[in-house]
Coordinates of C-alpha atoms in Angstrom, one line a residue:
M161 CA -4.3 -30.0 -40.2
K162 CA -3.0 -37.1 -29.2
R163 CA -0.2 -39.2 -28.5
L164 CA 3.3 -38.0 -29.3
L165 CA 4.2 -40.2 -32.3
V166 CA 4.6 -40.2 -36.0
R167 CA 2.1 -41.9 -38.2
S168 CA 1.7 -42.0 -42.0
H169 CA -1.5 -40.7 -43.6
P170 CA -3.7 -43.1 -45.5
P171 CA -3.0 -43.0 -49.3
L172 CA -3.3 -39.6 -50.8
G173 CA -6.8 -40.3 -52.0
H174 CA -8.0 -40.5 -48.4
R175 CA -6.9 -37.0 -47.7
P176 CA -7.8 -34.6 -50.4
L177 CA -5.4 -31.7 -50.4
R178 CA -6.1 -28.0 -51.3
H179 CA -5.3 -27.2 -54.9
R180 CA -5.4 -23.5 -55.7
L181 CA -3.7 -21.3 -58.2
R182 CA -1.7 -18.4 -56.9
T183 CA -0.5 -15.5 -59.1
A184 CA 2.8 -13.6 -58.8
A185 CA 2.8 -10.2 -57.2
A186 CA 4.2 -7.3 -59.2
A187 CA 6.8 -6.4 -56.6
A188 CA 8.0 -6.2 -53.1
T189 CA 8.2 -8.6 -50.2
A190 CA 6.1 -7.7 -47.1
A191 CA 8.1 -6.4 -44.1
A192 CA 8.7 -9.1 -41.5
A193 CA 7.8 -6.7 -38.6
L194 CA 7.3 -8.3 -35.3
L195 CA 3.6 -8.0 -34.2
L196 CA 2.6 -8.7 -30.6
P197 CA 5.3 -11.2 -29.9
V198 CA 4.5 -14.3 -27.9
T199 CA 7.1 -16.0 -25.7
L200 CA 6.0 -19.4 -24.4
A201 CA 8.4 -21.7 -22.8
Q202 CA 8.4 -25.2 -24.4
P203 CA 9.3 -28.3 -22.5
A204 CA 12.4 -30.1 -23.6
H205 CA 11.4 -32.9 -26.0
A206 CA 13.4 -35.0 -28.5
A207 CA 12.4 -34.1 -32.0
T208 CA 10.2 -36.5 -33.9
T209 CA 10.6 -36.3 -37.6
T210 CA 8.7 -37.4 -40.7
C211 CA 9.9 -37.1 -44.3
E212 CA 6.7 -38.7 -45.7
P213 CA 4.9 -36.4 -48.1
Q214 CA 1.6 -37.0 -46.2
G215 CA 3.2 -37.9 -42.8
T216 CA 1.7 -36.6 -39.6
I217 CA 2.9 -36.1 -36.0
A218 CA 0.5 -36.1 -33.1
A219 CA 1.0 -33.3 -30.6
G220 CA -1.5 -33.5 -27.7
D221 CA -4.8 -31.9 -28.9
Y222 CA -3.2 -30.9 -32.2
T223 CA -1.9 -32.7 -35.3
I224 CA 1.2 -31.6 -37.4
Q225 CA 0.9 -32.5 -41.0
A226 CA 3.6 -32.6 -43.8
N227 CA 1.0 -32.0 -46.6
E228 CA 3.4 -32.0 -49.5
W229 CA 1.0 -32.4 -52.5
N230 CA 2.5 -30.7 -55.5
S231 CA 6.2 -31.8 -55.5
T232 CA 8.4 -34.8 -55.2
T233 CA 11.3 -32.9 -53.6
Q234 CA 12.1 -34.2 -50.2
Q235 CA 10.6 -32.3 -47.3
C236 CA 11.2 -33.3 -43.6
I237 CA 9.4 -31.7 -40.7
S238 CA 10.2 -32.2 -37.0
Y239 CA 8.2 -32.0 -33.8
N240 CA 10.0 -29.9 -31.2
G241 CA 7.8 -30.3 -28.2
G242 CA 4.6 -28.5 -27.1
T243 CA 3.1 -27.2 -30.3
G244 CA 6.5 -26.4 -31.8
W245 CA 7.6 -27.8 -35.2
S246 CA 9.9 -26.9 -38.0
I247 CA 10.7 -27.6 -41.7
D248 CA 14.2 -29.1 -41.4
T249 CA 14.7 -30.2 -45.0
A250 CA 13.2 -28.4 -48.0
N251 CA 14.5 -26.8 -51.2
F252 CA 11.5 -26.3 -53.4
N253 CA 11.8 -24.4 -56.7
L254 CA 8.4 -23.9 -58.3
T255 CA 7.2 -20.9 -60.2
T256 CA 5.0 -18.6 -58.2
S257 CA 2.5 -18.4 -61.0
G258 CA 1.3 -21.9 -60.2
A259 CA 0.2 -23.8 -57.1
P260 CA 2.5 -24.2 -54.1
A261 CA 4.6 -27.3 -53.5
T262 CA 3.4 -27.9 -50.0
Y263 CA 1.4 -26.7 -47.0
P264 CA 3.0 -28.2 -43.8
S265 CA 0.8 -27.0 -40.9
I266 CA -0.6 -27.7 -37.4
F267 CA -4.3 -28.1 -37.1
K268 CA -7.2 -28.6 -34.6
G269 CA -10.6 -30.0 -35.6
C270 CA -11.5 -32.4 -38.4
H271 CA -9.3 -32.2 -41.5
W272 CA -10.9 -34.4 -44.2
G273 CA -12.2 -36.8 -41.5
D274 CA -9.0 -36.9 -39.5
C275 CA -10.1 -35.4 -36.2
T276 CA -8.1 -34.2 -33.2
P277 CA -9.3 -34.7 -29.6
N278 CA -10.9 -32.0 -27.5
S279 CA -11.2 -29.5 -30.3
G280 CA -14.7 -28.2 -29.5
L281 CA -15.4 -28.4 -33.3
P282 CA -17.6 -28.4 -35.3
I283 CA -19.5 -25.3 -34.3
Q284 CA -22.2 -23.7 -36.4
I285 CA -21.2 -20.2 -37.4
S286 CA -24.4 -18.6 -36.1
K287 CA -23.7 -20.2 -32.7
L288 CA -20.0 -19.3 -32.5
G289 CA -19.4 -17.4 -29.3
S290 CA -15.6 -17.0 -29.4
A291 CA -12.6 -18.2 -31.5
T292 CA -9.1 -17.0 -30.6
S293 CA -5.6 -18.0 -31.6
S294 CA -2.0 -17.2 -30.8
W295 CA 0.8 -18.2 -33.2
N296 CA 4.5 -17.5 -33.0
T297 CA 6.7 -18.2 -36.0
T298 CA 10.3 -18.2 -37.2
Q299 CA 10.5 -17.0 -40.8
V300 CA 13.5 -17.1 -43.2
G301 CA 14.8 -14.3 -45.4
S302 CA 14.9 -16.3 -48.7
G303 CA 12.5 -18.2 -50.9
A304 CA 8.9 -17.7 -51.8
Y305 CA 6.2 -18.6 -49.2
D306 CA 3.3 -17.4 -47.2
V307 CA 2.6 -17.7 -43.4
A308 CA -1.1 -18.4 -43.2
Y309 CA -4.0 -19.8 -41.2
D310 CA -6.5 -21.9 -43.1
L311 CA -10.0 -22.2 -41.6
W312 CA -12.4 -24.6 -43.3
I313 CA -16.2 -24.1 -43.2
N314 CA -18.6 -26.8 -44.4
S315 CA -22.4 -26.9 -45.0
T316 CA -22.7 -29.9 -42.6
P317 CA -21.0 -30.6 -39.3
T318 CA -18.8 -33.3 -40.8
T319 CA -17.2 -34.3 -44.1
T320 CA -14.5 -36.7 -45.2
G321 CA -13.9 -34.8 -48.5
Q322 CA -13.5 -31.3 -49.8
P323 CA -15.4 -28.9 -47.6
D324 CA -18.1 -27.2 -49.6
G325 CA -18.6 -23.9 -47.7
T326 CA -15.7 -21.4 -47.4
E327 CA -12.0 -21.4 -46.9
I328 CA -10.8 -18.5 -44.8
M329 CA -7.1 -17.7 -45.0
I330 CA -5.4 -15.3 -42.6
W331 CA -2.0 -14.2 -44.0
L332 CA 0.4 -13.2 -41.3
N333 CA 3.2 -12.6 -43.8
S334 CA 4.6 -13.6 -47.2
R335 CA 7.7 -13.1 -49.4
G336 CA 8.8 -13.8 -52.9
G337 CA 5.8 -12.1 -54.6
V338 CA 3.1 -14.6 -53.8
Q339 CA -0.5 -13.5 -53.6
P340 CA -3.8 -15.0 -52.3
F341 CA -6.3 -16.7 -54.6
G342 CA -8.8 -14.4 -56.4
G343 CA -8.5 -10.6 -56.4
K344 CA -8.3 -7.8 -53.9
T345 CA -11.9 -6.6 -53.2
G346 CA -11.5 -4.4 -50.1
T347 CA -9.9 -3.7 -46.7
S348 CA -10.9 -4.5 -43.1
S349 CA -10.0 -3.4 -39.6
A350 CA -11.5 -6.5 -38.0
A351 CA -9.8 -8.0 -34.9
G352 CA -7.9 -4.7 -34.3
H353 CA -5.6 -5.0 -37.3
S354 CA -5.5 -3.6 -40.8
W355 CA -6.1 -6.2 -43.6
D356 CA -6.3 -6.3 -47.4
V357 CA -9.2 -8.6 -48.3
W358 CA -9.1 -11.0 -51.3
T359 CA -12.0 -13.0 -52.5
G360 CA -12.6 -15.7 -55.1
N361 CA -14.7 -18.8 -55.9
Q362 CA -13.4 -22.3 -56.5
T363 CA -15.3 -25.1 -58.1
S364 CA -17.3 -26.0 -55.0
W365 CA -16.3 -23.5 -52.3
K366 CA -15.5 -19.9 -51.7
I367 CA -12.2 -18.4 -50.6
V368 CA -11.7 -15.2 -48.6
S369 CA -8.2 -14.1 -47.5
Y370 CA -7.2 -11.5 -44.9
V371 CA -3.7 -10.2 -45.6
L372 CA -2.1 -8.4 -42.7
Q373 CA -0.9 -5.0 -43.8
G374 CA 2.8 -4.7 -43.1
G375 CA 3.2 -8.4 -42.1
G376 CA 4.4 -9.8 -38.9
T377 CA 5.8 -12.9 -37.2
S378 CA 3.3 -13.6 -34.4
F379 CA -0.2 -13.1 -33.1
S380 CA -1.2 -13.1 -29.5
G381 CA -4.9 -13.6 -28.7
L382 CA -6.1 -13.0 -32.3
D383 CA -9.9 -12.6 -32.4
V384 CA -10.6 -15.1 -35.2
K385 CA -14.3 -14.8 -34.6
A386 CA -14.2 -11.1 -35.6
L387 CA -12.6 -12.1 -38.9
I388 CA -15.3 -14.8 -39.5
D389 CA -18.0 -12.3 -38.7
D390 CA -16.5 -9.9 -41.2
A391 CA -16.5 -12.7 -43.8
V392 CA -20.2 -13.3 -43.0
S393 CA -21.0 -9.6 -43.5
R394 CA -19.3 -9.7 -47.0
G395 CA -21.4 -12.7 -48.1
S396 CA -18.3 -15.0 -48.1
V397 CA -19.6 -17.2 -45.3
N398 CA -23.0 -18.7 -44.7
A399 CA -23.9 -18.4 -40.9
A400 CA -25.8 -21.7 -41.1
H401 CA -22.5 -23.5 -42.0
Y402 CA -20.0 -25.0 -39.6
L403 CA -16.4 -24.2 -38.6
I404 CA -14.8 -27.7 -38.7
D405 CA -11.0 -27.1 -38.8
A406 CA -8.3 -24.5 -38.1
E407 CA -4.8 -24.9 -39.5
A408 CA -1.7 -22.7 -39.4
G409 CA 1.4 -23.3 -41.6
F410 CA 3.5 -22.3 -44.6
E411 CA 2.6 -22.6 -48.3
V412 CA 5.9 -22.9 -50.0
W413 CA 6.8 -22.4 -53.6
Q414 CA 10.6 -21.9 -53.2
G415 CA 13.0 -22.8 -50.4
G416 CA 11.2 -23.4 -47.2
Q417 CA 14.0 -24.8 -44.9
G418 CA 14.1 -23.2 -41.5
L419 CA 10.5 -22.1 -41.4
A420 CA 9.0 -23.0 -38.0
T421 CA 6.2 -22.7 -35.6
N422 CA 7.5 -21.9 -32.1
S423 CA 4.0 -22.1 -30.4
F424 CA 0.4 -22.3 -31.5
S425 CA -3.0 -22.4 -29.9
F426 CA -6.6 -22.2 -31.1
A427 CA -9.8 -22.3 -29.1
A428 CA -13.4 -22.0 -30.1
S429 CA -16.6 -22.2 -28.1
T430 CA -20.4 -21.7 -28.6
G431 CA -22.3 -18.7 -27.1
G432 CA -23.7 -15.4 -28.2
G433 CA -26.1 -16.6 -30.9
N434 CA -26.6 -19.9 -29.3
P435 CA -30.2 -20.1 -28.1
G436 CA -30.3 -20.6 -24.4
G437 CA -26.5 -20.6 -24.2
D438 CA -26.5 -24.4 -24.5
T439 CA -23.0 -25.7 -23.6
Q440 CA -24.0 -29.1 -22.3
A441 CA -22.7 -32.0 -24.5
P442 CA -24.9 -35.1 -25.1
S443 CA -24.2 -38.3 -23.2
A444 CA -21.8 -40.7 -24.9
P445 CA -23.6 -43.3 -27.0
G446 CA -24.0 -46.6 -25.2
G447 CA -24.4 -50.2 -26.2
V448 CA -22.4 -50.0 -29.5
T449 CA -22.5 -53.4 -31.1
V450 CA -21.5 -55.0 -34.3
A451 CA -24.7 -55.9 -36.1
G452 CA -23.0 -57.8 -38.9
T453 CA -20.2 -57.9 -41.4
T454 CA -19.5 -58.9 -44.9
A455 CA -16.2 -59.1 -46.7
S456 CA -16.3 -55.4 -47.4
T457 CA -18.8 -53.9 -44.8
A458 CA -19.3 -53.6 -41.1
S459 CA -22.7 -52.7 -39.6
L460 CA -23.0 -51.0 -36.2
S461 CA -25.9 -50.1 -33.9
W462 CA -26.1 -48.3 -30.5
S463 CA -28.5 -46.9 -27.9
P464 CA -29.5 -43.2 -28.4
S465 CA -27.7 -40.5 -26.4
S466 CA -29.5 -38.0 -24.2
D467 CA -29.2 -34.2 -24.2
N468 CA -30.7 -31.3 -22.3
V469 CA -32.0 -29.9 -25.6
G470 CA -31.8 -32.7 -28.2
V471 CA -29.4 -34.9 -30.1
T472 CA -29.1 -34.0 -33.8
G473 CA -26.8 -36.7 -35.1
Y474 CA -23.9 -39.2 -34.6
D475 CA -20.4 -39.3 -35.9
V476 CA -18.8 -42.8 -36.4
Y477 CA -15.0 -43.1 -36.3
R478 CA -12.9 -45.9 -37.7
G479 CA -9.9 -45.5 -35.5
T480 CA -9.2 -41.7 -35.7
Q481 CA -10.7 -41.4 -39.2
L482 CA -14.3 -40.2 -39.5
A483 CA -16.2 -43.0 -41.3
G484 CA -19.5 -41.2 -41.6
S485 CA -22.3 -39.3 -39.9
V486 CA -26.0 -40.3 -39.4
T487 CA -29.1 -39.0 -37.7
G488 CA -30.2 -42.4 -36.5
T489 CA -28.6 -45.1 -34.3
S490 CA -27.2 -47.4 -36.9
F491 CA -24.5 -47.2 -39.6
T492 CA -22.9 -49.4 -42.2
D493 CA -19.2 -48.8 -43.1
S494 CA -18.4 -49.9 -46.7
G495 CA -15.3 -50.4 -48.9
L496 CA -13.4 -52.4 -46.3
A497 CA -10.7 -55.0 -46.8
A498 CA -11.7 -58.7 -46.3
S499 CA -10.5 -60.6 -43.1
T500 CA -9.5 -57.3 -41.4
A501 CA -10.3 -56.0 -37.9
Y502 CA -11.5 -52.4 -37.6
T503 CA -12.1 -50.5 -34.3
Y504 CA -15.1 -48.1 -34.1
T505 CA -16.3 -45.4 -31.7
V506 CA -19.4 -43.2 -31.9
K507 CA -19.9 -39.6 -30.7
A508 CA -23.2 -37.7 -30.4
R509 CA -23.7 -34.0 -31.2
D510 CA -26.5 -31.5 -30.6
A511 CA -27.8 -28.4 -32.5
A512 CA -25.4 -26.1 -30.6
G513 CA -22.4 -28.0 -31.8
N514 CA -21.6 -29.7 -28.5
V515 CA -20.1 -33.1 -29.0
S516 CA -20.2 -36.0 -26.6
A517 CA -17.3 -38.1 -25.3
A518 CA -16.6 -41.2 -27.5
S519 CA -18.4 -44.4 -26.9
A520 CA -16.6 -47.5 -25.7
P521 CA -14.7 -49.0 -28.7
V522 CA -15.9 -52.1 -30.5
T523 CA -14.0 -54.2 -33.0
A524 CA -15.6 -55.6 -36.2
T525 CA -13.7 -58.2 -38.3
T526 CA -14.8 -58.5 -41.9
A527 CA -15.5 -61.8 -43.5
A528 CA -13.2 -63.6 -45.9
G529 CA -13.4 -62.5 -49.5
G530 CA -15.7 -64.5 -51.7
G531 CA -13.8 -63.9 -54.9
T532 CA -16.8 -62.3 -56.6
N533 CA -17.8 -58.7 -57.0
P534 CA -21.4 -57.5 -56.3
P535 CA -23.6 -57.4 -59.3
P536 CA -23.8 -54.3 -61.4
A537 CA -26.6 -51.9 -60.3
G538 CA -27.9 -48.7 -61.6
G539 CA -25.0 -47.3 -63.7
C540 CA -23.3 -44.0 -63.2
T541 CA -22.4 -40.8 -65.0
A542 CA -19.4 -38.5 -64.7
T543 CA -18.7 -34.8 -65.3
Y544 CA -15.3 -33.1 -65.7
K545 CA -14.5 -29.5 -64.7
V546 CA -11.2 -27.6 -64.8
S547 CA -10.9 -25.7 -61.5
N548 CA -7.6 -23.9 -62.4
D549 CA -5.6 -23.5 -65.6
W550 CA -2.4 -21.5 -65.8
G551 CA -1.3 -22.6 -69.3
S552 CA 1.5 -24.9 -68.3
G553 CA -0.6 -26.8 -65.8
F554 CA -4.1 -27.3 -64.4
T555 CA -6.2 -28.8 -61.7
A556 CA -9.5 -30.5 -62.4
D557 CA -12.4 -32.2 -60.6
V558 CA -14.6 -35.1 -61.7
T559 CA -18.0 -35.7 -60.1
V560 CA -19.4 -39.3 -60.3
T561 CA -23.2 -39.7 -59.8
S562 CA -25.0 -43.0 -59.5
G563 CA -28.2 -43.8 -61.3
S564 CA -31.6 -44.8 -59.9
S565 CA -30.1 -47.7 -58.0
A566 CA -27.2 -48.0 -55.6
I567 CA -23.7 -49.0 -56.9
H568 CA -20.8 -50.7 -55.2
G569 CA -18.0 -49.2 -57.2
W570 CA -17.1 -47.1 -60.3
K571 CA -14.5 -46.5 -63.0
V572 CA -14.2 -43.4 -65.1
G573 CA -12.2 -43.2 -68.3
W574 CA -11.4 -40.6 -70.9
T575 CA -8.8 -39.8 -73.6
Y576 CA -7.0 -36.4 -73.9
G577 CA -6.8 -34.7 -77.2
G578 CA -3.6 -33.0 -76.4
S579 CA -0.4 -33.6 -74.3
Q580 CA -1.9 -33.4 -70.9
R581 CA -0.2 -35.5 -68.2
I582 CA -1.6 -36.2 -64.8
T583 CA 1.0 -35.7 -62.0
N584 CA -1.0 -36.4 -58.8
A585 CA -4.6 -37.2 -57.8
W586 CA -6.8 -37.5 -54.7
N587 CA -10.0 -39.5 -53.9
A588 CA -9.3 -42.0 -56.7
T589 CA -6.6 -44.2 -58.1
V590 CA -5.8 -42.5 -61.4
T591 CA -3.5 -44.1 -64.1
Q592 CA -2.5 -42.8 -67.5
S593 CA -1.2 -44.6 -70.6
G594 CA -0.5 -42.2 -73.4
A595 CA -3.5 -40.1 -73.8
S596 CA -5.9 -42.6 -72.1
V597 CA -6.8 -42.1 -68.5
S598 CA -8.5 -44.4 -66.1
A599 CA -9.8 -43.5 -62.6
V600 CA -11.1 -46.1 -60.1
N601 CA -12.8 -45.3 -56.8
A602 CA -10.9 -45.3 -53.5
A603 CA -11.9 -47.8 -50.9
Y604 CA -14.1 -45.4 -49.0
N605 CA -16.1 -43.7 -51.9
G606 CA -17.0 -46.5 -54.2
A607 CA -20.4 -47.4 -52.7
L608 CA -23.1 -44.8 -53.6
G609 CA -26.8 -44.8 -52.9
A610 CA -29.3 -44.1 -55.6
S611 CA -28.7 -40.7 -57.2
A612 CA -25.8 -40.0 -54.9
S613 CA -22.5 -38.3 -55.9
T614 CA -18.9 -38.3 -55.0
S615 CA -15.9 -36.5 -56.5
F616 CA -12.2 -36.9 -57.1
G617 CA -9.5 -34.5 -58.4
F618 CA -6.1 -34.3 -59.9
Q619 CA -3.3 -32.0 -61.1
G620 CA -1.6 -32.2 -64.4
T621 CA 0.7 -30.5 -66.9
G622 CA -0.4 -28.9 -70.2
S623 CA -3.8 -27.4 -71.0
G624 CA -6.6 -28.2 -73.3
A625 CA -10.3 -28.9 -73.9
V626 CA -12.5 -30.9 -71.5
P627 CA -12.6 -34.6 -72.7
A628 CA -15.7 -36.8 -73.0
L629 CA -16.0 -39.3 -70.1
T630 CA -17.3 -42.8 -69.7
C631 CA -18.5 -44.1 -66.3
T632 CA -18.9 -47.8 -65.5
A633 CA -20.5 -49.0 -62.3
S634 CA -20.2 -52.3 -60.5

């Protein structure tokens, strides 16, 4: 999408960003009519600013993220106290027939493994009892942008990469002729408002967008669950999947300066379909210990948590970053730097989506590097798929799959037959020399078990046929 401070994201590869094609509308800008205005007093607070493309600002139980992924134009966002923030510097100038330049937003939950405290998420859709939100915005009369929620739903309770379930967008307003992904497939009166409904399928997830008819500048007590239920009834959301993240911000193609969130809240809880109405969280895992380290791994173990119904799994955090999820009471974190200290905590979760408090932290220090790489094992294959192509540019995804044995790292290469140029990438370090491209795993997704897969993606200019790939494992 905590303490009141600015921190930089990990490198872009650690935080995959949405990459969707928008098309231009034939005509008019939606009216910026005021809908159910919210007036919340904000405490005085000195603004905290970040101009980093992937900078974040912690704001209590929320995180504000710059999330500039498709432009090099400077963008600066400022925290204004409470949950208020603004775009103070921006002058984007992209065509609305392509992807937006940026999506600065505020979020609660787990956004690609970066989790906010006290979010109540994840919650399985079938056990979602309520989800409500209020959002008050300041919108500007120039440029091309949308004002939209972005709810992410995944097939499992946690993920550090692209969610594979559904992306639900709720458009409060837009201007400049921008439209949601896909096509208009219906209308809805869910949550007491009138919506145009757009649907479409990306490479590995579905998108459904609810566009407020007439537009507005604020919601008060929006029944988000009613919209999620509507998406389930349309077949766009699987009720067995999990709501993991709720964001609200501005996708900007042109302009952007002056857009602001004055206040924002999001709250979700279990109930309704939750058997027995289980709202009791498991106990915090105890006895977390460092079982061993190498130059690139740290192994942890802990005592099992208890729960009134039953514990279904554990989430392991490296600092605030989700390192992985397991069903047992041990975990090995890989892809680490040698001679480096890492702090870990563990949380337990149950079938109702209740999450425990964090365990006491432990610190693991990796061993000094030995100067040699692990021996090759198993080999790998890679497949290339274009997810969007608008003639002058494209986005693509590459899936890397290990062979019959585990691997410690991978490298994928290919040669373009045309003039394609890669402009940015996520989940891998991608370099290009002429027509030749090389992609090397990120620190966190190089180690794969037997017959396991990971993926990376990128955006480029030009268009053309899918190239042949080579994959080398180490």
